[in-house]
mmCIF file of C-alpha atoms in Angstrom:
data_model
loop_
_atom_site.group_PDB
_atom_site.id
_atom_site.type_symbol
_atom_site.label_atom_id
_atom_site.label_comp_id
_atom_site.label_asym_id
_atom_site.label_seq_id
_atom_site.Cartn_x
_atom_site.Cartn_y
_atom_site.Cartn_z
ATOM 1 C CA UNK T 1 17.094 -62.390 -19.629
ATOM 2 C CA UNK T 2 14.046 -61.055 -18.231
ATOM 3 C CA UNK T 3 15.078 -61.943 -14.832
ATOM 4 C CA UNK T 4 18.452 -60.231 -15.108
ATOM 5 C CA UNK T 5 16.505 -57.099 -16.404
ATOM 6 C CA UNK T 6 14.366 -57.013 -13.325
ATOM 7 C CA UNK T 7 17.027 -57.488 -10.917
ATOM 8 C CA UNK T 8 18.958 -54.532 -12.711
ATOM 9 C CA UNK T 9 15.967 -52.187 -12.445
ATOM 10 C CA UNK T 10 15.640 -53.064 -8.745
ATOM 11 C CA UNK T 11 19.500 -52.329 -8.099
ATOM 12 C CA UNK T 12 19.087 -48.790 -9.761
ATOM 13 C CA UNK T 13 16.007 -48.145 -7.689
ATOM 14 C CA UNK T 14 17.579 -49.176 -4.418
ATOM 15 C CA UNK T 15 20.739 -47.367 -5.150
ATOM 16 C CA UNK T 16 18.719 -44.176 -5.904
ATOM 17 C CA UNK T 17 16.735 -44.273 -2.766
ATOM 18 C CA UNK T 18 19.347 -42.681 -0.534
ATOM 19 C CA UNK T 19 19.974 -39.954 -3.007
ATOM 20 C CA UNK T 20 16.398 -39.081 -3.336
ATOM 21 C CA UNK T 21 16.015 -39.109 0.791
ATOM 22 C CA UNK T 22 18.908 -36.612 0.933
ATOM 23 C CA UNK T 23 17.385 -34.499 -1.539
ATOM 24 C CA UNK T 24 14.066 -34.107 0.198
ATOM 25 C CA UNK T 25 15.978 -33.456 3.445
ATOM 26 C CA UNK T 26 18.085 -30.744 1.878
ATOM 27 C CA UNK T 27 15.015 -29.008 0.762
ATOM 28 C CA UNK T 28 13.932 -26.154 2.808
ATOM 29 C CA UNK T 29 10.276 -25.346 3.202
ATOM 30 C CA UNK T 30 9.239 -21.892 4.223
ATOM 31 C CA UNK T 31 5.784 -20.359 4.946
ATOM 32 C CA UNK T 32 4.055 -17.063 4.510
ATOM 33 C CA UNK T 33 1.237 -15.840 6.544
ATOM 34 C CA UNK T 34 -0.812 -13.608 4.273
ATOM 35 C CA UNK T 35 -4.025 -11.734 3.867
ATOM 36 C CA UNK T 36 -5.666 -10.584 0.487
ATOM 37 C CA UNK T 37 -7.381 -7.519 -0.740
ATOM 38 C CA UNK T 38 -7.807 -8.728 -4.307
ATOM 39 C CA UNK T 39 -5.661 -10.758 -6.679
ATOM 40 C CA UNK T 40 -2.383 -10.340 -5.080
ATOM 41 C CA UNK T 41 -2.101 -13.820 -3.244
ATOM 42 C CA UNK T 42 -2.354 -15.303 -6.885
ATOM 43 C CA UNK T 43 0.359 -12.930 -8.408
ATOM 44 C CA UNK T 44 2.417 -13.707 -5.297
ATOM 45 C CA UNK T 45 2.026 -17.364 -6.248
ATOM 46 C CA UNK T 46 3.058 -16.864 -9.671
ATOM 47 C CA UNK T 47 6.305 -15.172 -8.743
ATOM 48 C CA UNK T 48 7.185 -17.855 -6.113
ATOM 49 C CA UNK T 49 6.616 -20.566 -8.624
ATOM 50 C CA UNK T 50 9.164 -19.015 -10.735
ATOM 51 C CA UNK T 51 11.656 -18.259 -7.707
ATOM 52 C CA UNK T 52 11.171 -22.127 -6.794
ATOM 53 C CA UNK T 53 12.027 -23.103 -10.628
ATOM 54 C CA UNK T 54 15.333 -20.939 -9.962
ATOM 55 C CA UNK T 55 16.019 -22.158 -6.554
ATOM 56 C CA UNK T 56 15.305 -25.855 -6.386
ATOM 57 C CA UNK T 57 16.431 -26.160 -2.595
ATOM 58 C CA UNK T 58 13.515 -23.816 -1.292
ATOM 59 C CA UNK T 59 9.729 -24.045 -1.144
ATOM 60 C CA UNK T 60 7.521 -21.524 -0.138
ATOM 61 C CA UNK T 61 3.710 -22.105 1.022
ATOM 62 C CA UNK T 62 1.361 -19.179 1.291
ATOM 63 C CA UNK T 63 -1.178 -19.457 4.253
ATOM 64 C CA UNK T 64 -3.884 -17.234 3.616
ATOM 65 C CA UNK T 65 -6.051 -16.079 6.557
ATOM 66 C CA UNK T 66 -8.791 -13.271 6.511
ATOM 67 C CA UNK T 67 -7.550 -9.582 7.391
ATOM 68 C CA UNK T 68 -9.685 -9.353 10.379
ATOM 69 C CA UNK T 69 -7.957 -12.480 11.846
ATOM 70 C CA UNK T 70 -4.434 -11.843 10.523
ATOM 71 C CA UNK T 71 -2.913 -10.057 13.649
ATOM 72 C CA UNK T 72 -4.157 -12.208 16.252
ATOM 73 C CA UNK T 73 -3.233 -15.441 14.377
ATOM 74 C CA UNK T 74 0.260 -14.153 13.789
ATOM 75 C CA UNK T 75 0.580 -13.090 17.438
ATOM 76 C CA UNK T 76 -0.360 -16.553 18.453
ATOM 77 C CA UNK T 77 1.993 -18.415 16.210
ATOM 78 C CA UNK T 78 5.065 -16.238 16.904
ATOM 79 C CA UNK T 79 4.677 -16.307 20.903
ATOM 80 C CA UNK T 80 4.199 -20.149 20.618
ATOM 81 C CA UNK T 81 7.107 -20.461 18.345
ATOM 82 C CA UNK T 82 8.426 -23.855 16.704
ATOM 83 C CA UNK T 83 7.157 -25.425 13.668
ATOM 84 C CA UNK T 84 3.873 -23.444 14.068
ATOM 85 C CA UNK T 85 5.440 -20.153 13.264
ATOM 86 C CA UNK T 86 5.705 -18.659 9.799
ATOM 87 C CA UNK T 87 8.890 -17.676 8.267
ATOM 88 C CA UNK T 88 7.564 -14.470 7.153
ATOM 89 C CA UNK T 89 4.296 -12.489 7.303
ATOM 90 C CA UNK T 90 2.242 -9.693 5.531
ATOM 91 C CA UNK T 91 1.094 -7.286 8.169
ATOM 92 C CA UNK T 92 -0.383 -3.480 8.401
ATOM 93 C CA UNK T 93 0.328 -3.118 12.170
ATOM 94 C CA UNK T 94 4.245 -3.001 11.793
ATOM 95 C CA UNK T 95 4.995 -1.739 15.177
ATOM 96 C CA UNK T 96 3.245 -4.619 16.987
ATOM 97 C CA UNK T 97 5.555 -7.365 16.117
ATOM 98 C CA UNK T 98 8.846 -5.452 16.384
ATOM 99 C CA UNK T 99 9.994 -8.257 18.805
ATOM 100 C CA UNK T 100 9.698 -11.035 16.314
ATOM 101 C CA UNK T 101 11.202 -9.632 13.109
ATOM 102 C CA UNK T 102 14.327 -11.039 11.668
ATOM 103 C CA UNK T 103 17.309 -8.816 10.668
ATOM 104 C CA UNK T 104 18.216 -9.752 7.102
ATOM 105 C CA UNK T 105 20.936 -7.368 7.192
ATOM 106 C CA UNK T 106 23.966 -10.186 7.387
ATOM 107 C CA UNK T 107 22.219 -12.113 4.715
ATOM 108 C CA UNK T 108 21.345 -9.612 2.276
ATOM 109 C CA UNK T 109 23.829 -9.257 -0.894
ATOM 110 C CA UNK T 110 23.268 -5.341 -1.018
ATOM 111 C CA UNK T 111 21.683 -3.844 1.963
ATOM 112 C CA UNK T 112 22.170 -0.342 0.456
ATOM 113 C CA UNK T 113 19.458 -1.266 -2.045
ATOM 114 C CA UNK T 114 17.055 -1.295 1.002
ATOM 115 C CA UNK T 115 17.863 1.771 2.502
ATOM 116 C CA UNK T 116 17.626 3.760 -0.997
ATOM 117 C CA UNK T 117 14.727 2.436 -2.361
ATOM 118 C CA UNK T 118 12.277 2.104 0.701
ATOM 119 C CA UNK T 119 11.506 5.230 2.864
ATOM 120 C CA UNK T 120 13.535 5.628 6.021
ATOM 121 C CA UNK T 121 9.821 6.086 8.121
ATOM 122 C CA UNK T 122 9.135 2.492 6.767
ATOM 123 C CA UNK T 123 11.992 0.889 7.512
ATOM 124 C CA UNK T 124 12.309 2.479 11.092
ATOM 125 C CA UNK T 125 8.783 1.395 11.672
ATOM 126 C CA UNK T 126 10.303 -2.211 12.178
ATOM 127 C CA UNK T 127 12.950 -1.132 14.543
ATOM 128 C CA UNK T 128 12.834 -0.726 18.295
ATOM 129 C CA UNK T 129 14.793 2.441 18.421
ATOM 130 C CA UNK T 130 17.645 4.936 17.222
ATOM 131 C CA UNK T 131 20.179 2.532 17.975
ATOM 132 C CA UNK T 132 18.696 -0.319 15.687
ATOM 133 C CA UNK T 133 19.721 -0.258 12.053
ATOM 134 C CA UNK T 134 18.490 -3.401 11.138
ATOM 135 C CA UNK T 135 16.760 -4.104 7.745
ATOM 136 C CA UNK T 136 13.567 -6.489 8.393
ATOM 137 C CA UNK T 137 11.271 -5.985 5.568
ATOM 138 C CA UNK T 138 9.710 -3.929 3.001
ATOM 139 C CA UNK T 139 6.076 -2.488 1.900
ATOM 140 C CA UNK T 140 4.283 -4.830 -0.518
ATOM 141 C CA UNK T 141 2.337 -1.844 -1.566
ATOM 142 C CA UNK T 142 1.403 1.817 -0.535
ATOM 143 C CA UNK T 143 -1.917 3.577 -0.140
ATOM 144 C CA UNK T 144 -1.989 7.353 -0.450
ATOM 145 C CA UNK T 145 -4.699 9.713 0.431
ATOM 146 C CA UNK T 146 -5.624 12.214 -2.379
ATOM 147 C CA UNK T 147 -8.663 13.890 -4.325
ATOM 148 C CA UNK T 148 -10.586 12.313 -6.945
ATOM 149 C CA UNK T 149 -12.705 14.636 -9.514
ATOM 150 C CA UNK T 150 -15.599 13.730 -11.735
ATOM 151 C CA UNK T 151 -14.031 15.163 -14.946
ATOM 152 C CA UNK T 152 -17.303 14.814 -17.104
ATOM 153 C CA UNK T 153 -18.944 17.294 -14.771
ATOM 154 C CA UNK T 154 -15.726 19.665 -15.355
ATOM 155 C CA UNK T 155 -16.268 19.360 -19.148
ATOM 156 C CA UNK T 156 -20.149 19.807 -19.021
ATOM 157 C CA UNK T 157 -19.538 23.065 -17.114
ATOM 158 C CA UNK T 158 -16.798 24.332 -19.262
ATOM 159 C CA UNK T 159 -14.547 24.868 -16.253
ATOM 160 C CA UNK T 160 -10.760 24.372 -16.387
ATOM 161 C CA UNK T 161 -9.616 21.611 -14.058
ATOM 162 C CA UNK T 162 -7.191 23.526 -11.711
ATOM 163 C CA UNK T 163 -4.391 20.915 -12.005
ATOM 164 C CA UNK T 164 -4.359 21.156 -15.949
ATOM 165 C CA UNK T 165 -3.808 24.898 -15.933
ATOM 166 C CA UNK T 166 -2.015 25.969 -12.793
ATOM 167 C CA UNK T 167 1.285 24.516 -11.313
ATOM 168 C CA UNK T 168 0.441 24.600 -7.731
ATOM 169 C CA UNK T 169 -3.348 24.769 -7.165
ATOM 170 C CA UNK T 170 -4.519 25.344 -3.553
ATOM 171 C CA UNK T 171 -7.432 24.120 -1.660
ATOM 172 C CA UNK T 172 -9.194 27.520 -2.268
ATOM 173 C CA UNK T 173 -8.570 27.201 -5.991
ATOM 174 C CA UNK T 174 -10.134 23.525 -6.040
ATOM 175 C CA UNK T 175 -12.723 24.913 -3.966
ATOM 176 C CA UNK T 176 -13.958 27.795 -6.049
ATOM 177 C CA UNK T 177 -13.552 25.581 -9.305
ATOM 178 C CA UNK T 178 -15.817 22.824 -7.715
ATOM 179 C CA UNK T 179 -18.386 25.110 -6.664
ATOM 180 C CA UNK T 180 -18.668 26.671 -10.148
ATOM 181 C CA UNK T 181 -18.878 23.412 -11.621
ATOM 182 C CA UNK T 182 -21.755 22.013 -9.023
ATOM 183 C CA UNK T 183 -23.760 25.479 -10.087
ATOM 184 C CA UNK T 184 -23.570 25.146 -13.709
ATOM 185 C CA UNK T 185 -24.361 21.539 -13.803
ATOM 186 C CA UNK T 186 -26.972 21.459 -10.861
ATOM 187 C CA UNK T 187 -25.252 18.642 -8.976
ATOM 188 C CA UNK T 188 -26.038 18.848 -5.080
ATOM 189 C CA UNK T 189 -22.629 18.668 -3.740
ATOM 190 C CA UNK T 190 -19.204 20.408 -4.931
ATOM 191 C CA UNK T 191 -16.686 19.012 -2.454
ATOM 192 C CA UNK T 192 -16.279 16.452 0.247
ATOM 193 C CA UNK T 193 -13.760 14.637 2.306
ATOM 194 C CA UNK T 194 -13.978 11.357 4.391
ATOM 195 C CA UNK T 195 -14.867 11.711 8.143
ATOM 196 C CA UNK T 196 -11.552 10.305 9.121
ATOM 197 C CA UNK T 197 -8.737 11.967 11.183
ATOM 198 C CA UNK T 198 -6.379 10.286 8.347
ATOM 199 C CA UNK T 199 -7.934 11.939 5.642
ATOM 200 C CA UNK T 200 -7.640 15.086 7.218
ATOM 201 C CA UNK T 201 -4.082 14.682 8.107
ATOM 202 C CA UNK T 202 -2.889 15.570 4.382
ATOM 203 C CA UNK T 203 -4.833 18.765 3.735
ATOM 204 C CA UNK T 204 -3.876 20.101 7.107
ATOM 205 C CA UNK T 205 -0.055 19.310 6.722
ATOM 206 C CA UNK T 206 -0.217 20.672 3.320
ATOM 207 C CA UNK T 207 -1.737 23.962 4.726
ATOM 208 C CA UNK T 208 1.237 24.150 7.112
ATOM 209 C CA UNK T 209 -0.049 22.041 10.280
ATOM 210 C CA UNK T 210 2.548 20.151 12.624
ATOM 211 C CA UNK T 211 1.155 17.458 14.861
ATOM 212 C CA UNK T 212 4.493 15.689 15.885
ATOM 213 C CA UNK T 213 6.715 17.649 18.557
ATOM 214 C CA UNK T 214 10.603 17.229 18.967
ATOM 215 C CA UNK T 215 9.728 15.930 22.311
ATOM 216 C CA UNK T 216 7.362 13.172 21.033
ATOM 217 C CA UNK T 217 4.129 14.896 22.183
ATOM 218 C CA UNK T 218 1.462 15.581 19.919
ATOM 219 C CA UNK T 219 -0.283 18.869 19.006
ATOM 220 C CA UNK T 220 -3.429 19.383 17.178
ATOM 221 C CA UNK T 221 -4.507 22.704 17.139
ATOM 222 C CA UNK T 222 -2.030 24.953 15.093
ATOM 223 C CA UNK T 223 -2.409 27.591 12.525
ATOM 224 C CA UNK T 224 -2.425 25.129 9.538
ATOM 225 C CA UNK T 225 -4.753 22.508 11.189
ATOM 226 C CA UNK T 226 -7.191 25.519 12.325
ATOM 227 C CA UNK T 227 -7.071 26.770 8.585
ATOM 228 C CA UNK T 228 -8.302 23.220 7.429
ATOM 229 C CA UNK T 229 -10.800 22.724 10.056
ATOM 230 C CA UNK T 230 -12.327 26.056 9.337
ATOM 231 C CA UNK T 231 -12.085 25.312 5.373
ATOM 232 C CA UNK T 232 -14.412 22.042 6.108
ATOM 233 C CA UNK T 233 -16.687 23.665 8.604
ATOM 234 C CA UNK T 234 -17.077 26.429 5.518
ATOM 235 C CA UNK T 235 -18.327 23.846 3.228
ATOM 236 C CA UNK T 236 -21.219 22.879 5.538
ATOM 237 C CA UNK T 237 -21.949 26.339 6.360
ATOM 238 C CA UNK T 238 -22.353 27.146 2.551
ATOM 239 C CA UNK T 239 -23.933 23.631 2.120
ATOM 240 C CA UNK T 240 -21.602 22.485 -0.696
ATOM 241 C CA UNK T 241 -20.948 19.160 0.994
ATOM 242 C CA UNK T 242 -23.148 16.389 2.040
ATOM 243 C CA UNK T 243 -24.232 16.602 5.689
ATOM 244 C CA UNK T 244 -24.472 12.769 6.223
ATOM 245 C CA UNK T 245 -20.873 12.217 6.002
ATOM 246 C CA UNK T 246 -19.632 14.672 9.046
ATOM 247 C CA UNK T 247 -22.876 15.794 10.689
ATOM 248 C CA UNK T 248 -25.223 12.907 10.709
ATOM 249 C CA UNK T 249 -22.667 10.084 10.983
ATOM 250 C CA UNK T 250 -22.727 9.863 14.857
ATOM 251 C CA UNK T 251 -19.170 10.315 15.196
ATOM 252 C CA UNK T 252 -18.099 7.377 13.380
ATOM 253 C CA UNK T 253 -16.083 6.911 10.361
ATOM 254 C CA UNK T 254 -18.158 8.008 6.974
ATOM 255 C CA UNK T 255 -17.322 8.454 3.316
ATOM 256 C CA UNK T 256 -18.675 10.329 0.525
ATOM 257 C CA UNK T 257 -18.142 7.460 -1.862
ATOM 258 C CA UNK T 258 -21.819 6.944 -2.614
ATOM 259 C CA UNK T 259 -22.536 10.464 -3.733
ATOM 260 C CA UNK T 260 -19.281 10.455 -5.938
ATOM 261 C CA UNK T 261 -20.227 6.879 -7.628
ATOM 262 C CA UNK T 262 -23.408 8.129 -8.434
ATOM 263 C CA UNK T 263 -22.359 11.473 -9.956
ATOM 264 C CA UNK T 264 -23.692 13.865 -7.463
ATOM 265 C CA UNK T 265 -20.206 15.234 -6.355
ATOM 266 C CA UNK T 266 -17.763 17.205 -8.301
ATOM 267 C CA UNK T 267 -14.718 16.572 -6.072
ATOM 268 C CA UNK T 268 -13.959 13.797 -3.349
ATOM 269 C CA UNK T 269 -10.938 13.615 -1.111
ATOM 270 C CA UNK T 270 -10.285 9.871 -0.280
ATOM 271 C CA UNK T 271 -7.532 7.864 -1.279
ATOM 272 C CA UNK T 272 -6.173 5.439 -3.811
ATOM 273 C CA UNK T 273 -7.823 2.361 -2.302
ATOM 274 C CA UNK T 274 -10.848 3.337 -3.809
ATOM 275 C CA UNK T 275 -9.564 2.977 -7.520
ATOM 276 C CA UNK T 276 -10.505 -0.743 -8.217
ATOM 277 C CA UNK T 277 -14.001 -0.132 -6.704
ATOM 278 C CA UNK T 278 -14.437 2.937 -8.826
ATOM 279 C CA UNK T 279 -13.630 1.174 -11.732
ATOM 280 C CA UNK T 280 -16.323 -1.400 -10.937
ATOM 281 C CA UNK T 281 -19.146 0.695 -9.726
ATOM 282 C CA UNK T 282 -18.792 3.759 -12.095
ATOM 283 C CA UNK T 283 -17.924 1.829 -14.925
ATOM 284 C CA UNK T 284 -18.622 4.028 -18.121
ATOM 285 C CA UNK T 285 -21.203 6.490 -16.257
ATOM 286 C CA UNK T 286 -18.705 9.136 -16.332
ATOM 287 C CA UNK T 287 -15.149 9.668 -16.612
ATOM 288 C CA UNK T 288 -13.386 10.314 -13.380
ATOM 289 C CA UNK T 289 -9.550 11.259 -12.354
ATOM 290 C CA UNK T 290 -7.269 11.329 -9.618
ATOM 291 C CA UNK T 291 -5.849 14.465 -9.099
ATOM 292 C CA UNK T 292 -2.381 15.555 -7.086
ATOM 293 C CA UNK T 293 -3.040 16.954 -3.741
ATOM 294 C CA UNK T 294 -3.456 20.486 -3.372
ATOM 295 C CA UNK T 295 -0.511 22.922 -2.428
ATOM 296 C CA UNK T 296 -0.002 25.123 0.667
ATOM 297 C CA UNK T 297 2.486 26.471 2.840
ATOM 298 C CA UNK T 298 3.401 23.190 4.073
ATOM 299 C CA UNK T 299 3.751 21.869 0.218
ATOM 300 C CA UNK T 300 1.539 19.154 -1.338
ATOM 301 C CA UNK T 301 1.219 15.793 0.657
ATOM 302 C CA UNK T 302 -1.224 12.966 1.268
ATOM 303 C CA UNK T 303 -0.740 10.260 4.101
ATOM 304 C CA UNK T 304 0.901 6.845 3.398
ATOM 305 C CA UNK T 305 -0.704 3.497 4.241
ATOM 306 C CA UNK T 306 -0.372 -0.128 3.184
ATOM 307 C CA UNK T 307 1.012 -3.364 4.124
ATOM 308 C CA UNK T 308 4.631 -4.615 4.786
ATOM 309 C CA UNK T 309 6.137 -7.991 4.495
ATOM 310 C CA UNK T 310 8.659 -9.112 7.153
ATOM 311 C CA UNK T 311 10.964 -11.797 7.989
ATOM 312 C CA UNK T 312 10.539 -13.477 11.470
ATOM 313 C CA UNK T 313 13.004 -14.405 13.886
ATOM 314 C CA UNK T 314 11.519 -17.399 14.955
ATOM 315 C CA UNK T 315 12.340 -19.205 11.510
ATOM 316 C CA UNK T 316 15.091 -22.108 11.430
ATOM 317 C CA UNK T 317 16.283 -20.748 7.944
ATOM 318 C CA UNK T 318 17.382 -17.020 8.003
ATOM 319 C CA UNK T 319 19.487 -17.539 5.007
ATOM 320 C CA UNK T 320 16.607 -18.823 2.688
ATOM 321 C CA UNK T 321 14.314 -16.028 4.336
ATOM 322 C CA UNK T 322 16.427 -13.238 3.152
ATOM 323 C CA UNK T 323 16.725 -14.871 -0.554
ATOM 324 C CA UNK T 324 13.096 -14.881 -0.760
ATOM 325 C CA UNK T 325 12.609 -11.501 0.615
ATOM 326 C CA UNK T 326 15.331 -10.213 -1.567
ATOM 327 C CA UNK T 327 13.754 -11.552 -4.628
ATOM 328 C CA UNK T 328 10.289 -10.295 -3.780
ATOM 329 C CA UNK T 329 11.659 -6.912 -2.811
ATOM 330 C CA UNK T 330 13.877 -6.533 -6.310
ATOM 331 C CA UNK T 331 12.940 -3.493 -8.702
ATOM 332 C CA UNK T 332 11.823 -6.087 -11.396
ATOM 333 C CA UNK T 333 9.734 -8.385 -9.387
ATOM 334 C CA UNK T 334 8.152 -5.989 -7.025
ATOM 335 C CA UNK T 335 7.479 -3.883 -10.292
ATOM 336 C CA UNK T 336 5.551 -6.716 -11.794
ATOM 337 C CA UNK T 337 3.823 -7.517 -8.518
ATOM 338 C CA UNK T 338 2.607 -3.681 -8.578
ATOM 339 C CA UNK T 339 1.421 -3.744 -12.123
ATOM 340 C CA UNK T 340 -0.668 -6.758 -11.805
ATOM 341 C CA UNK T 341 -1.938 -5.880 -8.514
ATOM 342 C CA UNK T 342 -2.820 -2.309 -9.397
ATOM 343 C CA UNK T 343 -1.132 -1.295 -6.335
ATOM 344 C CA UNK T 344 0.876 1.893 -5.592
ATOM 345 C CA UNK T 345 4.747 0.666 -4.921
ATOM 346 C CA UNK T 346 6.357 1.592 -1.573
ATOM 347 C CA UNK T 347 9.638 1.369 -3.362
ATOM 348 C CA UNK T 348 10.979 4.833 -4.564
ATOM 349 C CA UNK T 349 12.623 3.819 -7.788
ATOM 350 C CA UNK T 350 9.341 2.514 -9.005
ATOM 351 C CA UNK T 351 7.341 5.244 -7.885
ATOM 352 C CA UNK T 352 9.737 7.769 -9.529
ATOM 353 C CA UNK T 353 9.892 5.748 -12.917
ATOM 354 C CA UNK T 354 6.393 5.048 -12.929
ATOM 355 C CA UNK T 355 4.395 1.533 -13.543
ATOM 356 C CA UNK T 356 3.028 0.178 -16.554
ATOM 357 C CA UNK T 357 -0.109 -1.188 -14.970
ATOM 358 C CA UNK T 358 -1.928 -4.138 -16.317
ATOM 359 C CA UNK T 359 -5.486 -2.785 -16.936
ATOM 360 C CA UNK T 360 -7.938 -2.041 -19.865
ATOM 361 C CA UNK T 361 -9.683 1.050 -17.858
ATOM 362 C CA UNK T 362 -7.848 4.214 -18.724
ATOM 363 C CA UNK T 363 -9.254 5.993 -15.522
ATOM 364 C CA UNK T 364 -7.787 3.177 -13.573
ATOM 365 C CA UNK T 365 -4.215 3.636 -15.201
ATOM 366 C CA UNK T 366 -4.558 7.625 -14.841
ATOM 367 C CA UNK T 367 -5.318 7.452 -11.192
ATOM 368 C CA UNK T 368 -2.859 4.715 -10.312
ATOM 369 C CA UNK T 369 -0.143 6.974 -12.049
ATOM 370 C CA UNK T 370 -1.142 10.209 -10.354
ATOM 371 C CA UNK T 371 -0.977 8.505 -6.848
ATOM 372 C CA UNK T 372 2.241 7.114 -7.785
ATOM 373 C CA UNK T 373 3.778 10.546 -8.435
ATOM 374 C CA UNK T 374 2.466 11.647 -5.065
ATOM 375 C CA UNK T 375 4.570 9.078 -3.194
ATOM 376 C CA UNK T 376 8.103 10.962 -3.532
ATOM 377 C CA UNK T 377 6.064 14.039 -2.323
ATOM 378 C CA UNK T 378 5.042 12.592 0.802
ATOM 379 C CA UNK T 379 6.310 14.915 3.888
ATOM 380 C CA UNK T 380 8.351 13.213 6.568
ATOM 381 C CA UNK T 381 5.577 14.061 9.051
ATOM 382 C CA UNK T 382 3.314 12.286 6.924
ATOM 383 C CA UNK T 383 5.385 9.229 7.411
ATOM 384 C CA UNK T 384 5.738 10.020 10.956
ATOM 385 C CA UNK T 385 1.884 9.894 11.478
ATOM 386 C CA UNK T 386 1.403 6.827 9.948
ATOM 387 C CA UNK T 387 4.363 4.742 11.090
#
């Protein structure tokens, strides 16, 4: 009896082996080349685990590299092709890999979803020219330039925050309020902006500057740019901004972040990437807010930035790549990714609806939602300058 049982088990195992082998052969394994700013790799893994449970024929591995090495590694891998090349990648230099993107359009269930929910300049940044209408990827997150204020200082000075009481406060409105707050509270600096062309673009565009000409050339000195430059020069002449940022930085990038974090600065023009760090470094020392970009004759706009995720034409599995991309770009999944990573979505629908962020810090939640509301306001030229 025992011998018959053993033989029966052996027969079952033997019959099962070809099936198991076929299943292993049928399973597609994809790879994503990825870098992390924070916890987003862990969040992505959690989402992909759910995807794999729903799609047992597809496995997705995440190859994490340092951001400093990302583009060089990807360049070497896609140029070599073959098994070494990833199927998807997260990049920030979108234009650098235009020869290697996979057109997802033939494999997508709803291509219109992508053109509706991701800004045209972002989609165009993947493309090779006007005749190229392919869909190659989506932004995993946005950054947006914009100002922060020390709200505690405003309250101590008894000065109204311009965006609380005015529908469209200008830079002049903000400057006057910040100067008054600094004078009443005795802090050394009223207002500052990072030494960075990227930071100056937003205020300049809001003041009516134009940089990109129809013939493809680039103009710096326009009335709107000159107005913005003279505004910043005026801050220095009046000694209401820290000299170390623009005058003493030796021509390199510099920021007024230390002055703001230490409570020495009333208003600081920088961007959304500062939020997580402010939460850690400021803590409960004072209440800080993000505020909308000031208005001018050019409207109210910041400058977008961030990262994108793309499918790569070196893949042997384009349909499966499109399925993963479609899943990650869907509103519910991208919304969850955004909420848990404390990013700003580059998804117009999510930006319009708002995101319920997973955080216990009310300053973080407020700031993220202010920057989120800036996304629909970004001007076409703001996208053009970035992408």
